[in-house]
Short mmCIF file of C-alpha atoms and ligand atoms in Angstrom, two decimals:
data_model
loop_
_atom_site.label_atom_id
_atom_site.label_comp_id
_atom_site.label_asym_id
_atom_site.label_seq_id
_atom_site.Cartn_x
_atom_site.Cartn_y
_atom_site.Cartn_z
CA UNK A 1 -76.21 -73.04 108.59
CA UNK A 2 -72.84 -74.54 107.66
CA UNK A 3 -72.38 -72.58 104.41
CA UNK A 4 -69.88 -70.19 106.02
CA UNK A 5 -67.30 -70.70 108.81
CA UNK A 6 -69.13 -70.93 112.13
CA UNK A 7 -67.09 -68.30 113.96
CA UNK A 8 -67.62 -65.75 111.28
CA UNK A 9 -71.31 -66.53 111.11
CA UNK A 10 -71.58 -65.92 114.87
CA UNK A 11 -70.24 -62.41 114.27
CA UNK A 12 -72.61 -61.84 111.38
CA UNK A 13 -75.56 -63.13 113.42
CA UNK A 14 -74.81 -60.83 116.33
CA UNK A 15 -74.53 -57.86 114.03
CA UNK A 16 -77.65 -58.91 112.11
CA UNK A 17 -79.70 -59.12 115.33
CA UNK A 18 -78.51 -55.71 116.44
CA UNK A 19 -79.07 -53.94 113.14
CA UNK A 20 -82.36 -55.53 112.12
CA UNK A 21 -83.70 -55.98 115.65
CA UNK A 22 -84.35 -59.65 115.01
CA UNK A 23 -83.49 -62.77 116.95
CA UNK A 24 -80.27 -64.61 116.21
CA UNK A 25 -80.92 -67.55 113.89
CA UNK A 26 -83.67 -65.49 112.32
CA UNK A 27 -82.31 -65.98 108.84
CA UNK A 28 -81.84 -69.24 107.01
CA UNK A 29 -78.46 -68.99 105.39
CA UNK A 30 -75.36 -66.87 105.03
CA UNK A 31 -72.87 -67.29 102.22
CA UNK A 32 -69.47 -65.63 102.17
CA UNK A 33 -68.31 -64.24 98.83
CA UNK A 34 -64.98 -62.39 99.25
CA UNK A 35 -65.48 -59.70 101.88
CA UNK A 36 -69.27 -59.81 101.61
CA UNK A 37 -71.67 -62.11 103.39
CA UNK A 38 -75.02 -62.65 101.69
CA UNK A 39 -77.73 -63.35 104.23
CA UNK A 40 -80.78 -64.97 102.66
CA UNK A 41 -84.27 -65.38 104.09
CA UNK A 42 -85.50 -64.28 107.49
CA UNK A 43 -88.42 -62.87 109.38
CA UNK A 44 -91.04 -60.95 107.51
CA UNK A 45 -90.93 -63.04 104.34
CA UNK A 46 -92.32 -62.68 101.75
CA UNK A 47 -92.75 -58.93 102.31
CA UNK A 48 -89.19 -58.18 103.36
CA UNK A 49 -86.47 -58.05 100.74
CA UNK A 50 -85.11 -61.48 101.69
CA UNK A 51 -81.46 -60.68 100.96
CA UNK A 52 -79.10 -58.54 102.96
CA UNK A 53 -75.37 -58.06 102.53
CA UNK A 54 -72.83 -57.64 105.31
CA UNK A 55 -69.67 -55.89 104.16
CA UNK A 56 -66.80 -57.06 106.33
CA UNK A 57 -64.55 -54.18 105.26
CA UNK A 58 -66.96 -51.42 106.28
CA UNK A 59 -68.85 -53.37 108.95
CA UNK A 60 -72.08 -52.18 107.31
CA UNK A 61 -75.27 -53.91 106.24
CA UNK A 62 -76.70 -53.13 102.83
CA UNK A 63 -80.13 -54.00 101.46
CA UNK A 64 -79.49 -54.57 97.75
CA UNK A 65 -81.69 -53.93 94.73
CA UNK A 66 -83.21 -57.32 94.02
CA UNK A 67 -84.02 -58.26 90.40
CA UNK A 68 -85.54 -61.33 88.73
CA UNK A 69 -88.32 -63.53 90.05
CA UNK A 70 -87.66 -64.78 93.56
CA UNK A 71 -89.00 -67.97 95.13
CA UNK A 72 -92.41 -67.62 96.81
CA UNK A 73 -90.99 -68.49 100.19
CA UNK A 74 -87.47 -68.20 101.49
CA UNK A 75 -87.82 -70.77 104.22
CA UNK A 76 -86.13 -74.15 104.35
CA UNK A 77 -83.34 -74.34 101.81
CA UNK A 78 -79.74 -75.31 101.49
CA UNK A 79 -77.18 -73.53 99.36
CA UNK A 80 -73.73 -73.62 97.87
CA UNK A 81 -71.58 -70.98 96.17
CA UNK A 82 -70.74 -71.54 92.49
CA UNK A 83 -67.76 -69.85 90.79
CA UNK A 84 -67.88 -66.95 93.27
CA UNK A 85 -70.59 -65.35 91.11
CA UNK A 86 -73.86 -67.12 91.99
CA UNK A 87 -75.36 -69.02 94.88
CA UNK A 88 -77.22 -72.23 94.12
CA UNK A 89 -80.23 -72.63 96.37
CA UNK A 90 -82.11 -75.90 96.75
CA UNK A 91 -85.52 -75.74 98.42
CA UNK A 92 -86.12 -78.51 100.91
CA UNK A 93 -89.40 -80.42 100.99
CA UNK A 94 -90.20 -79.60 97.36
CA UNK A 95 -90.61 -81.19 93.94
CA UNK A 96 -87.43 -81.09 91.90
CA UNK A 97 -89.00 -78.91 89.16
CA UNK A 98 -89.64 -76.20 91.78
CA UNK A 99 -86.54 -76.72 93.88
CA UNK A 100 -83.60 -75.15 92.04
CA UNK A 101 -82.91 -71.42 92.29
CA UNK A 102 -79.90 -69.21 91.73
CA UNK A 103 -79.07 -65.94 93.41
CA UNK A 104 -76.61 -64.15 91.16
CA UNK A 105 -74.21 -61.91 93.06
CA UNK A 106 -71.37 -61.10 90.66
CA UNK A 107 -72.24 -62.24 87.13
CA UNK A 108 -71.88 -59.92 84.12
CA UNK A 109 -75.59 -59.08 84.41
CA UNK A 110 -75.11 -58.08 88.06
CA UNK A 111 -72.07 -55.95 87.26
CA UNK A 112 -74.01 -54.13 84.52
CA UNK A 113 -76.96 -53.53 86.83
CA UNK A 114 -74.73 -52.26 89.64
CA UNK A 115 -73.50 -49.54 87.30
CA UNK A 116 -77.06 -48.70 86.30
CA UNK A 117 -78.63 -48.63 89.76
CA UNK A 118 -75.49 -47.43 91.59
CA UNK A 119 -76.39 -49.79 94.47
CA UNK A 120 -75.57 -53.33 95.45
CA UNK A 121 -77.59 -55.65 93.21
CA UNK A 122 -78.51 -59.33 93.38
CA UNK A 123 -80.81 -61.20 91.00
CA UNK A 124 -82.89 -64.35 91.27
CA UNK A 125 -83.10 -66.89 88.48
CA UNK A 126 -85.12 -70.08 88.67
CA UNK A 127 -83.42 -73.25 87.44
CA UNK A 128 -85.17 -75.21 84.68
CA UNK A 129 -84.40 -78.90 84.33
CA UNK A 130 -84.26 -80.26 80.77
CA UNK A 131 -82.53 -79.69 77.44
CA UNK A 132 -81.95 -76.05 76.75
CA UNK A 133 -82.34 -75.39 73.05
CA UNK A 134 -81.17 -71.90 72.18
CA UNK A 135 -83.89 -69.25 71.93
CA UNK A 136 -84.33 -67.76 68.44
CA UNK A 137 -84.47 -64.05 67.73
CA UNK A 138 -86.10 -63.18 64.40
CA UNK A 139 -85.78 -59.64 63.07
CA UNK A 140 -86.50 -57.91 59.79
CA UNK A 141 -88.47 -55.00 58.36
CA UNK A 142 -92.21 -54.72 58.70
CA UNK A 143 -94.00 -56.86 56.10
CA UNK A 144 -91.05 -59.12 55.26
CA UNK A 145 -92.83 -62.24 56.58
CA UNK A 146 -91.48 -62.75 60.13
CA UNK A 147 -94.93 -63.42 61.56
CA UNK A 148 -95.77 -65.80 58.70
CA UNK A 149 -92.58 -67.83 59.24
CA UNK A 150 -93.07 -67.95 63.01
CA UNK A 151 -96.68 -69.11 62.59
CA UNK A 152 -95.57 -71.91 60.28
CA UNK A 153 -92.99 -73.06 62.81
CA UNK A 154 -95.42 -72.96 65.74
CA UNK A 155 -98.07 -74.80 63.75
CA UNK A 156 -95.77 -77.57 62.58
CA UNK A 157 -93.96 -77.97 65.92
CA UNK A 158 -96.37 -76.91 68.64
CA UNK A 159 -94.62 -78.96 71.33
CA UNK A 160 -91.23 -77.58 70.50
CA UNK A 161 -91.59 -73.82 70.16
CA UNK A 162 -93.19 -71.14 72.29
CA UNK A 163 -93.66 -67.52 71.23
CA UNK A 164 -92.42 -64.75 73.49
CA UNK A 165 -95.47 -62.49 73.72
CA UNK A 166 -94.15 -58.92 73.69
CA UNK A 167 -95.68 -55.85 75.25
CA UNK A 168 -96.56 -52.95 72.98
CA UNK A 169 -98.22 -49.57 73.22
CA UNK A 170 -99.53 -49.77 69.64
CA UNK A 171 -103.23 -50.39 69.04
CA UNK A 172 -104.31 -53.98 68.32
CA UNK A 173 -105.01 -54.93 64.70
CA UNK A 174 -108.38 -56.43 63.90
CA UNK A 175 -107.47 -60.09 64.40
CA UNK A 176 -104.95 -59.62 67.17
CA UNK A 177 -105.73 -60.96 70.64
CA UNK A 178 -104.39 -59.48 73.86
CA UNK A 179 -102.01 -61.95 75.51
CA UNK A 180 -101.62 -64.01 72.34
CA UNK A 181 -100.07 -61.73 69.73
CA UNK A 182 -99.06 -58.98 72.13
CA UNK A 183 -99.77 -57.74 75.61
CA UNK A 184 -101.34 -54.41 74.66
CA UNK A 185 -100.53 -51.79 77.25
CA UNK A 186 -100.38 -48.06 77.98
CA UNK A 187 -97.25 -45.97 77.59
CA UNK A 188 -97.04 -44.85 81.25
CA UNK A 189 -97.63 -48.40 82.57
CA UNK A 190 -94.95 -49.83 80.32
CA UNK A 191 -92.49 -47.10 81.29
CA UNK A 192 -93.02 -47.89 84.97
CA UNK A 193 -92.51 -51.60 84.33
CA UNK A 194 -89.32 -50.88 82.39
CA UNK A 195 -88.01 -48.77 85.29
CA UNK A 196 -88.70 -51.52 87.79
CA UNK A 197 -86.65 -54.00 85.73
CA UNK A 198 -89.43 -56.19 84.33
CA UNK A 199 -88.11 -56.09 80.75
CA UNK A 200 -85.32 -58.05 79.17
CA UNK A 201 -85.20 -55.48 76.35
CA UNK A 202 -87.37 -52.72 74.90
CA UNK A 203 -87.25 -50.26 72.00
CA UNK A 204 -89.23 -47.49 70.38
CA UNK A 205 -90.29 -48.80 66.96
CA UNK A 206 -92.44 -46.94 64.38
CA UNK A 207 -93.46 -44.46 67.12
CA UNK A 208 -94.55 -47.03 69.72
CA UNK A 209 -92.86 -48.84 72.60
CA UNK A 210 -92.25 -52.56 72.25
CA UNK A 211 -90.55 -54.84 74.77
CA UNK A 212 -89.89 -58.40 75.87
CA UNK A 213 -90.75 -58.94 79.52
CA UNK A 214 -88.66 -61.37 81.51
CA UNK A 215 -91.87 -63.23 82.26
CA UNK A 216 -92.67 -63.68 78.54
CA UNK A 217 -89.44 -65.62 78.09
CA UNK A 218 -89.72 -67.46 81.44
CA UNK A 219 -93.19 -68.81 80.62
CA UNK A 220 -91.78 -70.51 77.51
CA UNK A 221 -88.74 -71.90 79.35
CA UNK A 222 -91.00 -73.26 82.12
CA UNK A 223 -93.07 -75.12 79.50
CA UNK A 224 -89.83 -76.78 78.35
CA UNK A 225 -90.10 -75.13 74.93
CA UNK A 226 -87.71 -73.25 72.71
CA UNK A 227 -88.44 -69.53 72.78
CA UNK A 228 -89.01 -67.48 69.59
CA UNK A 229 -88.70 -63.72 69.79
CA UNK A 230 -89.97 -61.42 67.00
CA UNK A 231 -88.16 -58.18 67.81
CA UNK A 232 -86.55 -55.29 65.96
CA UNK A 233 -82.82 -54.74 65.38
CA UNK A 234 -82.39 -52.52 68.45
CA UNK A 235 -84.03 -55.21 70.57
CA UNK A 236 -81.82 -57.88 69.00
CA UNK A 237 -78.77 -55.85 70.00
CA UNK A 238 -79.97 -55.68 73.62
CA UNK A 239 -80.68 -59.40 73.69
CA UNK A 240 -77.21 -60.09 72.26
CA UNK A 241 -75.81 -58.25 75.28
CA UNK A 242 -78.03 -60.19 77.70
CA UNK A 243 -77.65 -63.65 79.20
CA UNK A 244 -80.18 -65.23 76.81
CA UNK A 245 -77.61 -66.80 74.43
CA UNK A 246 -79.94 -66.87 71.43
CA UNK A 247 -79.54 -67.56 67.69
CA UNK A 248 -80.10 -64.37 65.69
CA UNK A 249 -81.84 -64.54 62.31
CA UNK A 250 -82.47 -61.55 60.04
CA UNK A 251 -85.12 -61.83 57.32
CA UNK A 252 -84.77 -59.68 54.15
CA UNK A 253 -87.23 -59.15 51.30
CA UNK A 254 -86.17 -60.06 47.73
CA UNK A 255 -86.56 -56.36 46.86
CA UNK A 256 -87.81 -53.13 48.39
CA UNK A 257 -90.71 -53.06 45.90
CA UNK A 258 -91.82 -56.53 46.99
CA UNK A 259 -91.67 -55.44 50.65
CA UNK A 260 -93.93 -52.47 49.88
CA UNK A 261 -96.30 -54.74 47.97
CA UNK A 262 -96.61 -57.18 50.90
CA UNK A 263 -97.10 -54.44 53.42
CA UNK A 264 -99.93 -52.94 51.36
CA UNK A 265 -101.46 -56.33 50.57
CA UNK A 266 -101.60 -57.17 54.30
CA UNK A 267 -103.97 -54.24 54.67
CA UNK A 268 -103.40 -53.70 58.39
CA UNK A 269 -101.85 -50.21 58.33
CA UNK A 270 -102.93 -46.76 57.23
CA UNK A 271 -101.03 -45.11 54.37
CA UNK A 272 -99.18 -42.92 56.88
CA UNK A 273 -98.14 -45.97 58.91
CA UNK A 274 -97.03 -47.77 55.75
CA UNK A 275 -94.85 -44.80 54.79
CA UNK A 276 -93.26 -44.73 58.25
CA UNK A 277 -92.57 -48.50 58.14
CA UNK A 278 -91.02 -48.24 54.68
CA UNK A 279 -88.77 -45.38 55.78
CA UNK A 280 -87.65 -47.41 58.82
CA UNK A 281 -87.21 -50.51 56.66
CA UNK A 282 -84.30 -48.83 54.81
CA UNK A 283 -82.34 -48.33 58.05
CA UNK A 284 -83.29 -51.75 59.39
CA UNK A 285 -82.11 -53.47 56.20
CA UNK A 286 -78.79 -51.60 56.33
CA UNK A 287 -78.24 -52.38 59.98
CA UNK A 288 -79.45 -55.97 59.77
CA UNK A 289 -77.21 -56.86 56.88
CA UNK A 290 -74.07 -55.03 57.93
CA UNK A 291 -73.90 -55.04 61.71
CA UNK A 292 -72.52 -58.56 62.20
CA UNK A 293 -75.23 -58.87 64.82
CA UNK A 294 -77.05 -61.68 63.05
CA UNK A 295 -75.85 -65.26 62.78
CA UNK A 296 -78.00 -65.94 59.69
CA UNK A 297 -79.55 -63.80 56.97
CA UNK A 298 -82.53 -65.24 55.09
CA UNK A 299 -84.10 -63.85 51.94
CA UNK A 300 -87.85 -64.43 52.02
CA UNK A 301 -88.65 -64.70 48.31
CA UNK A 302 -90.54 -67.98 48.08
CA UNK A 303 -92.09 -68.57 51.52
CA UNK A 304 -91.78 -72.37 51.40
CA UNK A 305 -88.09 -72.24 50.47
CA UNK A 306 -87.42 -69.65 53.13
CA UNK A 307 -89.22 -71.74 55.74
CA UNK A 308 -87.09 -74.78 54.85
CA UNK A 309 -83.95 -72.68 55.26
CA UNK A 310 -85.14 -71.51 58.65
CA UNK A 311 -85.73 -75.10 59.74
CA UNK A 312 -82.25 -76.05 58.56
CA UNK A 313 -80.73 -73.25 60.60
CA UNK A 314 -82.61 -74.50 63.65
CA UNK A 315 -81.45 -78.03 62.99
CA UNK A 316 -84.91 -79.54 62.67
CA UNK A 317 -86.30 -81.98 60.15
CA UNK A 318 -89.76 -83.22 59.20
CA UNK A 319 -90.33 -85.97 61.76
CA UNK A 320 -88.74 -84.43 64.77
CA UNK A 321 -91.95 -83.54 66.58
CA UNK A 322 -93.62 -86.88 65.90
CA UNK A 323 -92.02 -88.30 69.02
CA UNK A 324 -93.53 -87.01 72.27
CA UNK A 325 -91.28 -84.87 74.42
CA UNK A 326 -89.68 -87.06 77.08
CA UNK A 327 -90.74 -85.66 80.42
CA UNK A 328 -88.02 -85.18 82.99
CA UNK A 329 -88.38 -87.36 86.05
CA UNK A 330 -89.65 -85.37 89.02
CA UNK A 331 -87.92 -86.06 92.35
CA UNK A 332 -89.41 -85.38 95.78
CA UNK A 333 -86.75 -83.62 97.81
CA UNK A 334 -87.07 -84.22 101.55
CA UNK A 335 -87.21 -81.79 104.50
CA UNK A 336 -83.72 -82.89 105.47
CA UNK A 337 -81.08 -82.56 102.81
CA UNK A 338 -77.55 -81.31 102.40
CA UNK A 339 -75.45 -80.42 99.38
CA UNK A 340 -71.95 -81.31 98.30
CA UNK A 341 -70.27 -79.98 95.19
CA UNK A 342 -67.97 -81.89 92.88
CA UNK A 343 -66.91 -79.79 89.86
CA UNK A 344 -70.12 -79.13 87.94
CA UNK A 345 -72.16 -81.76 89.78
CA UNK A 346 -74.04 -81.14 92.99
CA UNK A 347 -74.90 -84.14 95.12
CA UNK A 348 -78.16 -83.60 96.96
CA UNK A 349 -77.85 -85.87 100.01
CA UNK A 350 -81.37 -86.93 100.86
CA UNK A 351 -80.71 -89.64 103.43
CA UNK A 352 -79.85 -92.94 101.81
CA UNK A 353 -77.86 -93.62 98.66
CA UNK A 354 -81.04 -94.68 96.79
CA UNK A 355 -82.69 -91.37 97.61
CA UNK A 356 -79.69 -89.19 96.76
CA UNK A 357 -79.96 -87.06 93.64
CA UNK A 358 -77.37 -85.46 91.36
CA UNK A 359 -77.91 -81.99 89.91
CA UNK A 360 -75.68 -81.67 86.86
CA UNK A 361 -74.80 -78.08 85.93
CA UNK A 362 -72.42 -78.85 83.07
CA UNK A 363 -74.88 -77.71 80.34
CA UNK A 364 -76.18 -74.73 82.30
CA UNK A 365 -77.29 -71.80 80.09
CA UNK A 366 -78.98 -68.42 80.44
CA UNK A 367 -79.45 -66.85 83.84
CA UNK A 368 -80.73 -63.71 85.50
CA UNK A 369 -82.91 -61.88 84.92
CA UNK A 370 -84.58 -64.84 83.12
CA UNK A 371 -84.42 -68.60 83.83
CA UNK A 372 -81.25 -70.67 84.13
CA UNK A 373 -81.79 -73.52 81.67
CA UNK A 374 -80.17 -76.80 80.69
CA UNK A 375 -79.96 -78.41 84.14
CA UNK A 376 -80.03 -82.17 84.51
CA UNK A 377 -81.21 -84.10 87.57
CA UNK A 378 -80.91 -87.85 88.06
CA UNK A 379 -80.72 -90.49 90.78
CA UNK A 380 -77.29 -90.97 92.37
CA UNK A 381 -77.16 -94.62 91.37
CA UNK A 382 -77.96 -94.03 87.66
N1 LIG B 401 -87.44 -54.46 70.46
C1 LIG B 401 -88.60 -55.08 70.28
N2 LIG B 401 -89.18 -55.05 69.10
C2 LIG B 401 -90.36 -55.71 68.96
C3 LIG B 401 -90.98 -56.41 70.01
N3 LIG B 401 -92.14 -56.95 69.56
C4 LIG B 401 -92.23 -56.62 68.27
N4 LIG B 401 -91.16 -55.87 67.89
C5 LIG B 401 -90.84 -55.33 66.58
O1 LIG B 401 -91.63 -54.20 66.35
C6 LIG B 401 -91.80 -54.03 64.95
C7 LIG B 401 -93.26 -53.74 64.65
O2 LIG B 401 -94.04 -54.86 64.97
P1 LIG B 401 -95.58 -54.86 64.59
O3 LIG B 401 -96.21 -53.60 65.08
O4 LIG B 401 -96.18 -56.12 65.06
O5 LIG B 401 -95.57 -54.76 63.02
P2 LIG B 401 -95.09 -55.73 61.84
O6 LIG B 401 -93.65 -56.01 61.98
O7 LIG B 401 -95.43 -54.91 60.65
O8 LIG B 401 -95.92 -56.98 61.92
C8 LIG B 401 -91.27 -55.30 64.31
O9 LIG B 401 -89.97 -55.02 63.82
C9 LIG B 401 -91.18 -56.28 65.45
O10 LIG B 401 -90.14 -57.22 65.24
C10 LIG B 401 -90.31 -56.41 71.28
O11 LIG B 401 -90.74 -56.98 72.26
N5 LIG B 401 -89.14 -55.73 71.35
N1 LIG B 402 -92.60 -65.11 50.68
C1 LIG B 402 -93.74 -64.41 50.62
N2 LIG B 402 -94.27 -64.14 49.43
C2 LIG B 402 -95.41 -63.41 49.36
N3 LIG B 402 -96.07 -62.92 50.41
C3 LIG B 402 -95.57 -63.14 51.63
C4 LIG B 402 -94.38 -63.90 51.82
N4 LIG B 402 -94.12 -63.97 53.13
C5 LIG B 402 -95.11 -63.30 53.74
N5 LIG B 402 -95.98 -62.79 52.87
C6 LIG B 402 -97.15 -61.96 53.14
O1 LIG B 402 -96.65 -60.65 53.42
C7 LIG B 402 -97.45 -60.02 54.42
C8 LIG B 402 -96.55 -59.60 55.57
O2 LIG B 402 -96.11 -60.76 56.24
P1 LIG B 402 -95.99 -60.78 57.83
O3 LIG B 402 -95.66 -62.19 58.21
O4 LIG B 402 -97.19 -60.14 58.43
O5 LIG B 402 -94.71 -59.84 58.02
P2 LIG B 402 -94.00 -59.25 59.32
O6 LIG B 402 -94.44 -60.09 60.49
O7 LIG B 402 -92.55 -59.39 59.02
O8 LIG B 402 -94.42 -57.84 59.43
C9 LIG B 402 -98.52 -61.01 54.84
O9 LIG B 402 -99.72 -60.68 54.17
C10 LIG B 402 -97.98 -62.34 54.36
O10 LIG B 402 -99.00 -63.25 54.04
#
């Protein structure tokens, strides 16, 4: 225990036992945030919700809507409150790359979701240790060359970039593979998944549903890579409002005629589909160029020149991927540990000074419902 004043916790424990018919000490941790106490873990894991809130003002317990991906087990952890808006949770007896989790309780994302669900909401976000390069959102009309540019980038820098594989209800094209180019899915399945909060953003485009699942972005962050999203302007707007903190790039054709030519030359759509895409392209071009949504606008006339411009925007040069990615040191965190917080650094006390580890949160980025990136972990004596 020890995260909240002992006397108050006694009260919460008594009430918890009465309400949930469970033994005292049956939960791992309670953290006080204002007049609410967040009780984390407890009997029945992993099937039970794992988080309950005690409201001191009303004397009531609330089971919140829980979003994001939660840890597999909620046993054996220590935690500390950060900025009154999220709880940092360190799993004991774990490897450092699996040990850092955040439970967001009052971030902007949580406030938005509370309005949407009209319930109490909390959200899990796993912490990722390593440099957090900003994700890249690439938008532009159908046939402008987004896919071509992204392929060039992934081919030249395979260790650096990872593609966010979207879900779509449209039919696969001849050379498209499920799980590689898209996750092809059914309309009703995708709608259900959207309702249950699995998507970071989604939009209806050219008569089909498209969306970025939280998992699609998490997989890339977990691999330590920079995420590339190929999404439409509506999707870009949603991502702008999310916690992803991406760079937004809009790709334009040199002319409308050239766009039509490329779309036809690609030969992947029927005439009716081409007409629909060209109609939508007019609106997309207007919105993309005038909305102020995009940080950079590229004209894809000569593909090589456009690709060089894209690399400049991303701050990368020819030899950057020649060096192997430096792996982050993995620490073994013991069964017995405690946390102390000093500004943006968390000291993980593991026993002796040589074993102690610092978790540095000063470059922390992102957050629920996706990963929290940019964390640094190093030995206390370094
Ligand atoms: N909002 C959103 N748009 C997406 C997503 N995936 C793809 N799109 C957009 O959907 C549109 C159609 O994509 P696609 O059917 O592959 O056709 P293409 O653009 O002609 O190659 C493009 O503007 C994509 O950027 C997604 O996950 N979310
Ligand atoms: N700068 C360019 N000049 C000529 N053709 C291009 C250029 N960029 C892309 N293309 C071609 O245009 C077609 C559409 O490109 P694609 O990358 O599929 O577009 P998007 O993903 O934006 O729909 C493809 O056949 C591609 O080879």
